[in-house]
Amino acid sequence: MTKKIFGLDIVKHSKIKLQCIQRYLSAYSNIITYSKWYKVYYFIDGFAGTGYCKSKGAPNIVNGSATIALNIKPPFTKYFFIELDQEKAQELECLKTEYPNLSIKIFQGDCNVKINDVLQEIESNAPFIALLDPQAGDLYWDTIVKIAQKNKAELFINFPFGMAINRYMPLEDGKNVDAETELKLNKIFGSEAWKPIYGERKKGTISSAMARDKYLDIYLQGLKALGFKYYAVKNLKNSKKAHIYYLIFATRNRRGLEKMKDHLVEGEPDRNTLFFNQDISSAVYNDFSGCKNVSLDDVLEKMLAGKHLLKIQDFKNALIALEKDKKLSRINPRPRSRSFNESDRFNII
Ligand SMILES: C[S@@+](CC[C@H](N)C(=O)[O-])C[C@H]1O[C@@H](n2cnc3c(N)ncnc32)[C@H](O)[C@@H]1O
């Protein structure tokens, strides 16, 4: 079969997304294999594309999420790819010949339906990552609920707010969400919780950035309610610095979050502000002031999950700054050590 590339032209933010996927899948596979705890682990790509993308303005073809996953070493036990478009699904079939030693199963159809078949093939205690990367409002909340029923699931979701969902909610006078779109939005958010935010935005009582943040919070609160207590968010922007979509990573496992934070924050220009460390120190101080016998673990447990771009080293630096300001005293000081590790205990004054 001649290979045609149906994938979208890839632009800078897509490259960042693919880089995050590559780094996380690689870390995940290594952690799982190294732990020797699990015999099998899986990868689901719910909106798989063709496995390849075309680089915008350049003739070269780059790996999409499916082939990125297939190149991860050590490989996953089995790969499940779902794709609605028939021609793209046929292209995915070619991957079975390109990667003859890997176990690949392709489902052509709607991810929100086919996910049932995929989940049936996954043992209830087997770890897996589900990548859900729609380009519009094609991912329904109910699909996330189904995935969450497996307790070793990790999620990597593209929440395409700026590039799609926002456009379903007109702000012009005289225009409203029609009945069909209303149903779609209910399916996307899993409830009508978006309505009051849309109402406020229409009245002009909140800014677009505030509304966006609130819509994101519906999603994050929903994930937490499903047991995904640890999450990280990256706000992907275009060349004009306008928001396009959120990458949301969610897990029930803090180690997973730690790894993901490291990868999501890399290369973030917003991190390099002069007051960065000072801000975290104040935040840690506000949350823990007066607390005795605290550990780095306590701080991470409470503060690492979130929409911020902070990683473990940032919290360690914040503790160093608090100690320097005499707002932190160690219970078990280690000679000549300024840093904080997992066994250190301290009081926040
Ligand atoms: C953003 S692209 C995915 C790109 C892919 N993750 C990659 O990195 O190469 C979204 C894909 O989802 C497909 N799609 C759209 N609606 C779908 C649905 N309901 N179920 C499954 N696939 C769908 C589109 O045909 C498109 O190929």
Tab-separated table of N, CA and C and ligand atoms in Angstrom, residues 8 17-18 45-53 64-66 82-85 88 109-112 131 133-135 138, ligand 1:
chain	number	residue	atom	x	y	z
A	8	LEU	N	-2.222	15.973	10.298
A	8	LEU	CA	-2.184	17.425	10.167
A	8	LEU	C	-0.745	17.887	10.041
A	17	LYS	N	4.170	18.929	22.238
A	17	LYS	CA	3.267	17.868	22.729
A	17	LYS	C	3.890	16.497	22.474
A	18	LEU	N	4.368	16.283	21.252
A	18	LEU	CA	4.946	14.973	20.911
A	18	LEU	C	6.200	14.697	21.739
A	45	ASP	N	-3.884	4.606	22.321
A	45	ASP	CA	-3.918	5.906	21.642
A	45	ASP	C	-5.336	6.054	21.090
A	46	GLY	N	-6.151	6.859	21.756
A	46	GLY	CA	-7.581	6.932	21.449
A	46	GLY	C	-7.908	7.721	20.192
A	47	PHE	N	-6.989	8.605	19.771
A	47	PHE	CA	-7.196	9.445	18.578
A	47	PHE	C	-5.877	9.374	17.813
A	48	ALA	N	-5.616	8.209	17.231
A	48	ALA	CA	-4.232	7.869	16.871
A	48	ALA	C	-3.691	8.553	15.618
A	49	GLY	N	-4.535	9.037	14.714
A	49	GLY	CA	-4.001	9.580	13.452
A	49	GLY	C	-3.458	8.434	12.610
A	50	THR	N	-2.340	8.709	11.907
A	50	THR	CA	-1.776	7.675	11.014
A	50	THR	C	-0.480	7.087	11.550
A	51	GLY	N	0.061	7.733	12.587
A	51	GLY	CA	1.389	7.327	13.056
A	51	GLY	C	2.460	8.269	12.552
A	52	TYR	N	2.084	9.135	11.607
A	52	TYR	CA	3.078	10.072	11.051
A	52	TYR	C	2.452	11.450	10.879
A	53	CYS	N	3.276	12.497	10.948
A	53	CYS	CA	2.805	13.861	10.690
A	53	CYS	C	3.791	14.530	9.733
A	64	GLY	N	4.377	10.486	14.590
A	64	GLY	CA	3.240	10.906	15.401
A	64	GLY	C	3.194	10.047	16.665
A	65	SER	N	2.141	10.253	17.462
A	65	SER	CA	2.107	9.578	18.767
A	65	SER	C	2.202	8.044	18.660
A	66	ALA	N	1.546	7.471	17.645
A	66	ALA	CA	1.540	6.001	17.555
A	66	ALA	C	2.946	5.458	17.313
A	82	ILE	N	-6.906	3.589	18.275
A	82	ILE	CA	-8.280	3.827	17.794
A	82	ILE	C	-8.243	5.033	16.848
A	83	GLU	N	-8.915	4.926	15.735
A	83	GLU	CA	-8.962	6.051	14.787
A	83	GLU	C	-10.296	5.992	14.047
A	84	LEU	N	-10.970	7.148	14.009
A	84	LEU	CA	-12.296	7.221	13.382
A	84	LEU	C	-12.220	7.120	11.860
A	85	ASP	N	-11.252	7.807	11.295
A	85	ASP	CA	-11.152	7.911	9.843
A	85	ASP	C	-10.654	6.590	9.248
A	88	LYS	N	-7.172	6.625	7.524
A	88	LYS	CA	-6.087	6.726	8.521
A	88	LYS	C	-5.916	5.398	9.250
A	109	GLY	N	-13.049	3.427	14.375
A	109	GLY	CA	-14.347	3.872	14.880
A	109	GLY	C	-14.171	4.985	15.899
A	110	ASP	N	-15.275	5.306	16.542
A	110	ASP	CA	-15.290	6.403	17.516
A	110	ASP	C	-14.648	5.942	18.830
A	111	CYS	N	-13.678	6.691	19.271
A	111	CYS	CA	-12.965	6.349	20.516
A	111	CYS	C	-13.931	6.173	21.689
A	112	ASN	N	-14.980	7.021	21.712
A	112	ASN	CA	-15.920	6.974	22.844
A	112	ASN	C	-16.720	5.674	22.883
A	131	LEU	N	-3.577	7.773	25.940
A	131	LEU	CA	-3.377	9.083	25.325
A	131	LEU	C	-4.660	9.444	24.585
A	133	ASP	N	-5.984	12.394	22.403
A	133	ASP	CA	-5.497	13.596	21.717
A	133	ASP	C	-6.437	13.997	20.585
A	134	PRO	N	-7.650	14.466	20.929
A	134	PRO	CA	-8.583	14.868	19.870
A	134	PRO	C	-8.195	16.238	19.318
A	135	GLN	N	-8.653	16.549	18.102
A	135	GLN	CA	-8.340	17.897	17.612
A	135	GLN	C	-9.523	18.839	17.792
A	138	ASP	N	-14.173	16.002	20.426
A	138	ASP	CA	-14.560	14.611	20.138
A	138	ASP	C	-14.351	13.666	21.309
B	1	LIG	C1	-4.921	15.548	16.760
B	1	LIG	S1	-5.122	14.151	15.712
B	1	LIG	C2	-4.151	12.935	16.543
B	1	LIG	C3	-2.714	13.072	16.292
B	1	LIG	C4	-1.925	11.935	16.867
B	1	LIG	N1	-2.098	11.859	18.325
B	1	LIG	C5	-0.467	12.122	16.524
B	1	LIG	O1	0.287	12.630	17.345
B	1	LIG	O2	-0.088	11.729	15.422
B	1	LIG	C6	-6.748	13.570	16.094
B	1	LIG	C7	-7.165	12.327	15.307
B	1	LIG	O3	-8.379	11.834	15.866
B	1	LIG	C8	-9.205	11.366	14.817
B	1	LIG	N2	-10.580	11.394	15.373
B	1	LIG	C9	-11.481	12.425	15.362
B	1	LIG	N3	-12.592	12.084	16.052
B	1	LIG	C10	-12.386	10.825	16.518
B	1	LIG	C11	-13.153	9.950	17.326
B	1	LIG	N4	-14.361	10.289	17.776
B	1	LIG	N5	-12.623	8.748	17.664
B	1	LIG	C12	-11.387	8.384	17.211
B	1	LIG	N6	-10.622	9.182	16.422
B	1	LIG	C13	-11.112	10.384	16.095
B	1	LIG	C14	-8.928	12.284	13.666
B	1	LIG	O4	-9.221	11.629	12.437
B	1	LIG	C15	-7.429	12.551	13.839
B	1	LIG	O5	-6.671	11.637	13.091
